[in-house]
Amino acid sequence: MHDVVRDVAKYIATEREHIFMVSHDVNSEEFPRKDSYEQCSHMSIVANKFEELPSPIICPKLKLLMLKLRFEDPFKLQDDFFDEMSNLNVLSLRGYRFVESSLRYSASMESILRYPASIRRLSSLRTLCLSNLRLDDISFIGELVELEIVSIRDCKLDELPEEIGKLTKLIRLEFWNKSRTLKRISAGVLSKLAQLEELHILEVEDLSDVMYSNLGLPSKLTRYTLEMCYWNSRFDEYDKIIALKVTETRPLGDWICHLLKEGELIHSTGEGSNNVLTELQLNEFQNVKCLHLSECDLMTHLLKRTHEVIKFPNLYELELENLKCLTHICSDNVERIEFPLLQAMILWNLTEFQNFRPTANNSNPLFDEKVCFLSQKCYLLLEH
């Protein structure tokens, strides 16, 4: 049925101004052959194996090209493969996807497809998606100055190069790195992307330039995901996500502080989480919907500031884990704490935790009339 729908869609499309060529025959070992590709505007090819390297094809009208080459053996397209695609706007190039074992790939990264050298000559390219490739050097990307969207997923790459900073028209940048091969982001790259609206960077070993430097903030940034530590976050539920491993206690940079204040889902682990908490308190937790803090021995109270009334207006979930010195949530100077939307509170392995707030001999119940939950359902898990 899927093939019938696809063929009908192709027929309708080719009757109009766009001409599609779709080849998803994974059993075929030949690159799809036609007498002429010159009228094609969109091509999608999925294959498991080619007996021969496909020759460059002449596609002067091609706007979109999707290649998914799921080869188990090393394979490389010819370097001049893209030479006759000068009007290409969208390119998606995907190599073989390894079968995962636990959190690591079970197969060798050396069998990943390499990209052709002629990719640097695609001067009209607006969208570039690279997945499961060996990218020893992507400095060429700085030559593709019309790029607006760049997506790099599960590729072997040590560093996001400084040349990315030349992409002044870039609107969306994402790097998803499940294998954690990306070690760093070149200094100052992100601050040069003034038009950036979306930023998604996951599993980078070193984010020190982002965390501790005072960078110029792209003012148009409306959606972001920064995940430095492995964490099973719910990316489809929130627009602004930060998951950090903050091992140093030095002050955070102004760029990351701004993102924290705007963040909806915040996860922080490490001794520097105290600084993360400080920034959230400065904004009085106005935007936080989900807050997870763990592995910080410097944290004795969640709330250090004294107010008559403290509100968490949008907080759905609060999780505090492995905070060995945490004794109370707030000080005894707080008149009232309100959680109007809270649905889950998880207090896990807090060995010194005594009560929600200090009281005489800590004899009062965990919650009293000064702690207000307006939601009809709130799940509480407490375990030392």
CSV table of C-alpha atoms in Angstrom, one decimal:
chain,number,residue,atom,x,y,z
A,1,MET,CA,0.0,0.0,0.0
A,2,HIS,CA,2.9,2.3,0.8
A,3,ASP,CA,4.4,1.8,-2.7
A,4,VAL,CA,1.0,2.6,-4.3
A,5,VAL,CA,0.6,5.8,-2.4
A,6,ARG,CA,4.2,6.8,-3.2
A,7,ASP,CA,3.7,6.1,-6.9
A,8,VAL,CA,0.5,8.1,-7.1
A,9,ALA,CA,2.2,11.0,-5.3
A,10,LYS,CA,5.1,10.8,-7.7
A,11,TYR,CA,2.7,10.9,-10.7
A,12,ILE,CA,0.8,13.9,-9.4
A,13,ALA,CA,4.0,15.7,-8.6
A,14,THR,CA,5.5,15.1,-12.1
A,15,GLU,CA,2.4,16.4,-13.8
A,16,ARG,CA,3.2,19.8,-12.4
A,17,GLU,CA,6.3,22.0,-12.3
A,18,HIS,CA,8.2,19.7,-9.9
A,19,ILE,CA,9.6,16.4,-11.2
A,20,PHE,CA,10.4,13.8,-8.5
A,21,MET,CA,12.7,10.8,-8.7
A,22,VAL,CA,12.3,8.4,-5.8
A,23,SER,CA,14.3,5.1,-5.5
A,24,HIS,CA,14.0,3.3,-2.2
A,25,ASP,CA,14.7,-0.3,-3.4
A,26,VAL,CA,17.1,-1.5,-0.8
A,27,ASN,CA,17.5,-4.8,-2.7
A,28,SER,CA,18.9,-3.1,-5.8
A,29,GLU,CA,22.7,-2.9,-6.1
A,30,GLU,CA,22.8,-0.2,-8.8
A,31,PHE,CA,22.5,3.5,-8.6
A,32,PRO,CA,19.1,4.4,-10.2
A,33,ARG,CA,19.7,4.9,-13.9
A,34,LYS,CA,17.7,7.2,-16.2
A,35,ASP,CA,18.3,8.5,-19.7
A,36,SER,CA,18.3,12.0,-18.3
A,37,TYR,CA,18.1,13.7,-14.8
A,38,GLU,CA,18.1,17.2,-16.3
A,39,GLN,CA,14.4,17.9,-15.5
A,40,CYS,CA,14.5,16.4,-11.9
A,41,SER,CA,13.8,18.9,-9.2
A,42,HIS,CA,13.7,16.5,-6.2
A,43,MET,CA,15.5,13.2,-5.7
A,44,SER,CA,15.4,10.7,-2.8
A,45,ILE,CA,17.6,7.6,-2.9
A,46,VAL,CA,17.9,4.8,-0.3
A,47,ALA,CA,20.2,1.9,-0.9
A,48,ASN,CA,22.0,-0.9,1.0
A,49,LYS,CA,24.8,-1.4,-1.6
A,50,PHE,CA,26.1,-0.2,-4.9
A,51,GLU,CA,28.3,-2.6,-7.0
A,52,GLU,CA,29.9,0.4,-8.7
A,53,LEU,CA,30.5,3.9,-7.6
A,54,PRO,CA,27.8,6.1,-9.1
A,55,SER,CA,29.0,8.6,-11.6
A,56,PRO,CA,28.2,12.3,-11.3
A,57,ILE,CA,24.9,13.1,-12.8
A,58,ILE,CA,23.8,16.3,-14.5
A,59,CYS,CA,20.9,17.9,-12.5
A,60,PRO,CA,20.8,21.6,-13.2
A,61,LYS,CA,17.2,22.0,-11.9
A,62,LEU,CA,17.7,19.9,-8.8
A,63,LYS,CA,16.5,21.6,-5.6
A,64,LEU,CA,16.4,18.8,-3.1
A,65,LEU,CA,18.6,15.7,-2.8
A,66,MET,CA,18.2,13.0,-0.1
A,67,LEU,CA,20.7,10.2,0.0
A,68,LYS,CA,20.5,7.4,2.6
A,69,LEU,CA,23.3,4.9,1.9
A,70,ARG,CA,23.1,2.1,4.5
A,71,PHE,CA,26.3,0.3,3.6
A,72,GLU,CA,28.1,-1.9,6.0
A,73,ASP,CA,31.4,-1.7,4.2
A,74,PRO,CA,33.4,1.6,3.7
A,75,PHE,CA,32.0,3.6,0.9
A,76,LYS,CA,32.7,7.1,-0.6
A,77,LEU,CA,30.9,9.0,-3.3
A,78,GLN,CA,33.1,10.3,-6.0
A,79,ASP,CA,34.5,13.7,-5.1
A,80,ASP,CA,32.9,15.4,-8.2
A,81,PHE,CA,29.5,13.9,-7.5
A,82,PHE,CA,27.8,17.3,-6.8
A,83,ASP,CA,29.5,19.2,-9.5
A,84,GLU,CA,26.4,19.5,-11.8
A,85,MET,CA,23.9,20.4,-9.0
A,86,SER,CA,24.6,24.1,-8.8
A,87,ASN,CA,21.1,25.0,-7.9
A,88,LEU,CA,20.7,22.6,-5.0
A,89,ASN,CA,19.0,24.1,-2.0
A,90,VAL,CA,18.5,21.1,0.3
A,91,LEU,CA,21.0,18.3,0.9
A,92,SER,CA,20.5,15.4,3.3
A,93,LEU,CA,23.4,12.9,3.3
A,94,ARG,CA,23.1,9.9,5.6
A,95,GLY,CA,25.5,7.0,6.1
A,96,TYR,CA,25.1,3.7,7.8
A,97,ARG,CA,23.3,3.8,11.2
A,98,PHE,CA,25.1,1.6,13.7
A,99,VAL,CA,23.2,-0.7,16.0
A,100,GLU,CA,23.6,0.7,19.5
A,101,SER,CA,24.8,-1.4,22.5
A,102,SER,CA,23.9,0.3,25.7
A,103,LEU,CA,25.0,3.9,25.3
A,104,ARG,CA,27.8,3.2,22.8
A,105,TYR,CA,27.9,1.9,19.3
A,106,SER,CA,28.8,-1.7,18.9
A,107,ALA,CA,30.3,-1.4,15.4
A,108,SER,CA,33.4,0.4,14.3
A,109,MET,CA,33.1,4.1,13.5
A,110,GLU,CA,35.5,3.6,10.6
A,111,SER,CA,32.9,2.2,8.3
A,112,ILE,CA,31.0,5.5,8.1
A,113,LEU,CA,30.4,7.1,4.8
A,114,ARG,CA,32.6,10.1,3.9
A,115,TYR,CA,31.3,13.1,2.1
A,116,PRO,CA,32.4,14.1,-1.5
A,117,ALA,CA,34.8,17.1,-1.8
A,118,SER,CA,32.5,18.8,-4.3
A,119,ILE,CA,30.0,19.5,-1.5
A,120,ARG,CA,31.9,22.8,-0.9
A,121,ARG,CA,30.8,24.0,-4.4
A,122,LEU,CA,27.1,23.9,-3.6
A,123,SER,CA,26.9,27.7,-3.3
A,124,SER,CA,23.1,27.8,-3.4
A,125,LEU,CA,22.6,25.4,-0.5
A,126,ARG,CA,20.2,26.6,2.2
A,127,THR,CA,19.8,23.4,4.3
A,128,LEU,CA,22.5,20.8,5.0
A,129,CYS,CA,21.8,17.6,7.0
A,130,LEU,CA,24.7,15.2,7.7
A,131,SER,CA,24.1,12.0,9.6
A,132,ASN,CA,26.3,9.0,10.4
A,133,LEU,CA,29.3,10.3,8.5
A,134,ARG,CA,33.0,10.5,9.2
A,135,LEU,CA,33.7,14.2,9.3
A,136,ASP,CA,37.4,14.6,10.0
A,137,ASP,CA,37.3,18.2,8.8
A,138,ILE,CA,34.2,20.3,8.0
A,139,SER,CA,35.9,23.6,7.6
A,140,PHE,CA,34.5,23.7,4.1
A,141,ILE,CA,31.1,24.6,5.6
A,142,GLY,CA,32.3,28.2,6.0
A,143,GLU,CA,32.2,28.5,2.1
A,144,LEU,CA,28.5,27.7,2.0
A,145,VAL,CA,27.5,31.2,3.1
A,146,GLU,CA,23.8,30.9,2.1
A,147,LEU,CA,23.1,28.2,4.6
A,148,GLU,CA,20.2,28.8,6.9
A,149,ILE,CA,19.8,25.3,8.5
A,150,VAL,CA,22.7,23.0,9.5
A,151,SER,CA,22.0,19.6,11.2
A,152,ILE,CA,24.8,17.2,12.1
A,153,ARG,CA,23.7,14.0,13.8
A,154,ASP,CA,25.8,11.1,15.0
A,155,CYS,CA,28.9,12.0,13.1
A,156,LYS,CA,32.5,11.4,14.1
A,157,LEU,CA,33.8,14.9,14.7
A,158,ASP,CA,36.2,16.4,17.2
A,159,GLU,CA,35.3,20.0,17.0
A,160,LEU,CA,32.7,22.4,15.6
A,161,PRO,CA,35.1,24.6,13.6
A,162,GLU,CA,35.4,28.4,13.8
A,163,GLU,CA,34.3,28.5,10.1
A,164,ILE,CA,30.7,27.9,11.2
A,165,GLY,CA,30.9,31.5,12.5
A,166,LYS,CA,31.0,32.7,8.8
A,167,LEU,CA,27.4,31.5,8.3
A,168,THR,CA,25.8,34.8,9.1
A,169,LYS,CA,22.4,33.8,7.6
A,170,LEU,CA,22.1,30.7,9.8
A,171,ILE,CA,18.7,30.3,11.5
A,172,ARG,CA,19.0,26.8,13.0
A,173,LEU,CA,22.0,24.9,14.1
A,174,GLU,CA,21.9,21.4,15.7
A,175,PHE,CA,24.5,18.9,16.6
A,176,TRP,CA,23.2,15.6,18.1
A,177,ASN,CA,26.1,13.5,19.3
A,178,LYS,CA,25.0,10.3,20.9
A,179,SER,CA,28.5,8.7,20.6
A,180,ARG,CA,30.0,11.8,22.4
A,181,THR,CA,32.8,12.2,19.9
A,182,LEU,CA,32.5,16.0,19.8
A,183,LYS,CA,35.0,17.3,22.3
A,184,ARG,CA,34.6,21.1,22.0
A,185,ILE,CA,33.1,24.1,20.2
A,186,SER,CA,35.6,26.5,18.8
A,187,ALA,CA,35.8,29.7,20.8
A,188,GLY,CA,33.5,32.5,19.8
A,189,VAL,CA,31.6,30.6,17.1
A,190,LEU,CA,28.1,30.9,18.6
A,191,SER,CA,28.3,34.6,19.3
A,192,LYS,CA,28.9,35.3,15.6
A,193,LEU,CA,25.6,33.7,14.6
A,194,ALA,CA,23.4,36.9,15.0
A,195,GLN,CA,20.4,35.5,13.1
A,196,LEU,CA,20.2,32.2,15.0
A,197,GLU,CA,16.7,31.3,16.2
A,198,GLU,CA,17.2,27.7,17.1
A,199,LEU,CA,20.3,26.0,18.7
A,200,HIS,CA,20.4,22.4,19.7
A,201,ILE,CA,23.7,20.9,20.9
A,202,LEU,CA,23.7,17.6,22.7
A,203,GLU,CA,26.5,15.5,24.3
A,204,VAL,CA,29.6,17.7,24.0
A,205,GLU,CA,32.5,17.0,26.3
A,206,ASP,CA,33.7,20.6,26.7
A,207,LEU,CA,31.2,23.5,26.8
A,208,SER,CA,33.5,25.9,28.8
A,209,ASP,CA,33.3,28.6,26.1
A,210,VAL,CA,29.5,28.6,26.4
A,211,MET,CA,29.4,28.2,30.2
A,212,TYR,CA,32.0,30.6,31.5
A,213,SER,CA,32.7,33.2,28.8
A,214,ASN,CA,30.8,36.5,28.3
A,215,LEU,CA,29.5,36.1,24.8
A,216,GLY,CA,27.3,38.3,22.7
A,217,LEU,CA,23.9,36.6,22.8
A,218,PRO,CA,22.0,36.1,19.5
A,219,SER,CA,19.0,38.2,20.3
A,220,LYS,CA,16.6,36.1,18.1
A,221,LEU,CA,17.2,32.8,19.9
A,222,THR,CA,13.7,31.4,20.8
A,223,ARG,CA,14.3,27.6,21.0
A,224,TYR,CA,17.4,25.9,22.3
A,225,THR,CA,18.7,22.6,23.8
A,226,LEU,CA,22.1,22.5,25.5
A,227,GLU,CA,22.9,19.1,26.9
A,228,MET,CA,26.3,18.5,28.2
A,229,CYS,CA,25.6,15.4,30.3
A,230,TYR,CA,23.7,12.3,29.3
A,231,TRP,CA,20.2,12.7,30.5
A,232,ASN,CA,16.9,11.3,29.3
A,233,SER,CA,15.2,14.6,28.7
A,234,ARG,CA,11.9,15.1,27.0
A,235,PHE,CA,12.9,17.2,24.0
A,236,ASP,CA,9.5,17.3,22.4
A,237,GLU,CA,7.8,18.8,25.4
A,238,TYR,CA,9.8,21.9,25.9
A,239,ASP,CA,11.3,24.7,23.7
A,240,LYS,CA,14.1,25.7,26.0
A,241,ILE,CA,16.2,23.0,27.6
A,242,ILE,CA,19.5,23.1,29.4
A,243,ALA,CA,21.2,20.0,30.9
A,244,LEU,CA,24.7,20.8,32.3
A,245,LYS,CA,27.5,19.1,34.1
A,246,VAL,CA,28.9,22.0,36.1
A,247,THR,CA,32.1,20.7,37.8
A,248,GLU,CA,33.7,24.2,38.5
A,249,THR,CA,32.4,26.7,41.0
A,250,ARG,CA,33.6,29.8,39.2
A,251,PRO,CA,30.9,32.3,38.0
A,252,LEU,CA,28.9,31.4,34.9
A,253,GLY,CA,29.1,33.6,31.8
A,254,ASP,CA,26.4,36.1,30.9
A,255,TRP,CA,25.3,34.0,27.8
A,256,ILE,CA,24.5,30.8,29.8
A,257,CYS,CA,22.9,32.9,32.6
A,258,HIS,CA,20.5,34.5,30.1
A,259,LEU,CA,19.5,31.0,28.8
A,260,LEU,CA,19.0,29.7,32.3
A,261,LYS,CA,16.7,32.5,33.2
A,262,GLU,CA,14.6,31.8,30.0
A,263,GLY,CA,14.9,28.0,30.4
A,264,GLU,CA,11.8,25.8,30.8
A,265,LEU,CA,13.6,22.5,31.6
A,266,ILE,CA,16.7,22.8,33.7
A,267,HIS,CA,18.9,19.9,34.7
A,268,SER,CA,22.2,20.6,36.5
A,269,THR,CA,24.7,18.2,38.1
A,270,GLY,CA,28.0,18.9,39.8
A,271,GLU,CA,29.4,21.3,42.4
A,272,GLY,CA,28.7,24.3,40.2
A,273,SER,CA,25.0,23.7,40.4
A,274,ASN,CA,24.9,26.2,43.2
A,275,ASN,CA,25.7,28.9,40.7
A,276,VAL,CA,22.9,27.6,38.4
A,277,LEU,CA,20.5,27.8,41.3
A,278,THR,CA,21.6,31.4,42.1
A,279,GLU,CA,20.8,32.5,38.5
A,280,LEU,CA,17.4,30.9,38.6
A,281,GLN,CA,16.6,32.6,41.9
A,282,LEU,CA,17.5,36.0,40.5
A,283,ASN,CA,14.6,35.6,38.0
A,284,GLU,CA,12.4,34.0,40.8
A,285,PHE,CA,11.9,30.8,38.8
A,286,GLN,CA,9.4,32.6,36.5
A,287,ASN,CA,9.9,30.3,33.5
A,288,VAL,CA,11.1,27.0,34.9
A,289,LYS,CA,8.6,24.1,34.4
A,290,CYS,CA,10.9,21.2,35.2
A,291,LEU,CA,13.9,21.5,37.6
A,292,HIS,CA,16.4,18.7,38.4
A,293,LEU,CA,19.4,19.3,40.6
A,294,SER,CA,21.9,16.6,41.7
A,295,GLU,CA,25.5,15.8,42.9
A,296,CYS,CA,26.2,19.1,44.5
A,297,ASP,CA,27.7,19.0,48.1
A,298,LEU,CA,27.7,22.8,48.4
A,299,MET,CA,23.9,23.1,48.4
A,300,THR,CA,22.3,23.3,51.8
A,301,HIS,CA,19.0,25.0,50.8
A,302,LEU,CA,17.1,25.2,47.6
A,303,LEU,CA,16.0,28.7,48.4
A,304,LYS,CA,18.4,31.1,50.1
A,305,ARG,CA,16.6,34.4,49.5
A,306,THR,CA,14.0,35.6,52.0
A,307,HIS,CA,10.6,36.7,50.8
A,308,GLU,CA,7.3,36.8,52.4
A,309,VAL,CA,5.8,34.7,49.6
A,310,ILE,CA,7.8,32.6,47.1
A,311,LYS,CA,6.0,31.4,44.0
A,312,PHE,CA,7.0,28.8,41.4
A,313,PRO,CA,4.3,29.9,38.9
A,314,ASN,CA,5.0,27.3,36.2
A,315,LEU,CA,6.8,24.5,37.9
A,316,TYR,CA,5.4,21.1,37.0
A,317,GLU,CA,8.2,18.9,38.3
A,318,LEU,CA,10.9,19.2,41.0
A,319,GLU,CA,13.6,16.6,41.5
A,320,LEU,CA,16.4,16.8,44.0
A,321,GLU,CA,18.9,13.9,44.0
A,322,ASN,CA,22.2,13.1,45.8
A,323,LEU,CA,22.5,16.5,47.5
A,324,LYS,CA,24.4,15.3,50.5
A,325,CYS,CA,24.3,18.6,52.4
A,326,LEU,CA,20.8,19.7,51.6
A,327,THR,CA,18.9,20.1,54.9
A,328,HIS,CA,15.8,22.2,54.0
A,329,ILE,CA,14.1,23.5,50.9
A,330,CYS,CA,13.9,27.1,52.3
A,331,SER,CA,14.8,29.2,55.3
A,332,ASP,CA,12.5,29.9,58.2
A,333,ASN,CA,12.0,33.5,57.1
A,334,VAL,CA,9.7,32.5,54.3
A,335,GLU,CA,6.1,33.2,55.0
A,336,ARG,CA,4.6,31.1,52.3
A,337,ILE,CA,5.6,28.9,49.3
A,338,GLU,CA,3.2,28.3,46.4
A,339,PHE,CA,3.4,25.6,43.8
A,340,PRO,CA,0.2,26.2,41.7
A,341,LEU,CA,1.0,23.7,38.9
A,342,LEU,CA,3.3,21.2,40.6
A,343,GLN,CA,2.6,17.6,39.7
A,344,ALA,CA,5.7,15.7,40.9
A,345,MET,CA,8.2,16.3,43.6
A,346,ILE,CA,11.1,13.7,43.9
A,347,LEU,CA,13.5,13.9,46.9
A,348,TRP,CA,16.0,11.1,46.4
A,349,ASN,CA,19.1,10.2,48.5
A,350,LEU,CA,19.2,13.4,50.5
A,351,THR,CA,21.0,12.0,53.5
A,352,GLU,CA,20.9,15.2,55.6
A,353,PHE,CA,17.4,16.4,54.7
A,354,GLN,CA,15.3,17.3,57.7
A,355,ASN,CA,12.2,19.1,56.6
A,356,PHE,CA,10.7,21.5,54.1
A,357,ARG,CA,11.7,24.5,56.3
A,358,PRO,CA,13.5,24.7,59.6
A,359,THR,CA,11.2,24.4,62.7
A,360,ALA,CA,11.7,23.7,66.3
A,361,ASN,CA,13.3,20.2,66.5
A,362,ASN,CA,12.0,19.7,62.9
A,363,SER,CA,9.0,18.2,64.6
A,364,ASN,CA,6.4,19.6,62.1
A,365,PRO,CA,5.1,17.6,59.2
A,366,LEU,CA,7.0,17.8,56.0
A,367,PHE,CA,4.3,20.1,54.6
A,368,ASP,CA,2.2,22.5,56.6
A,369,GLU,CA,-0.1,25.5,55.9
A,370,LYS,CA,2.9,27.5,54.6
A,371,VAL,CA,3.5,25.2,51.7
A,372,CYS,CA,0.6,25.5,49.2
A,373,PHE,CA,-0.1,23.0,46.3
A,374,LEU,CA,-3.0,24.2,44.2
A,375,SER,CA,-2.9,21.3,41.7
A,376,GLN,CA,-5.4,18.5,42.5
A,377,LYS,CA,-2.8,15.9,41.8
A,378,CYS,CA,0.8,16.0,43.1
A,379,TYR,CA,3.1,13.0,43.2
A,380,LEU,CA,5.7,12.9,46.0
A,381,LEU,CA,8.6,10.5,46.2
A,382,LEU,CA,10.8,10.8,49.3
A,383,GLU,CA,13.7,8.3,49.9
A,384,HIS,CA,16.9,8.7,51.8
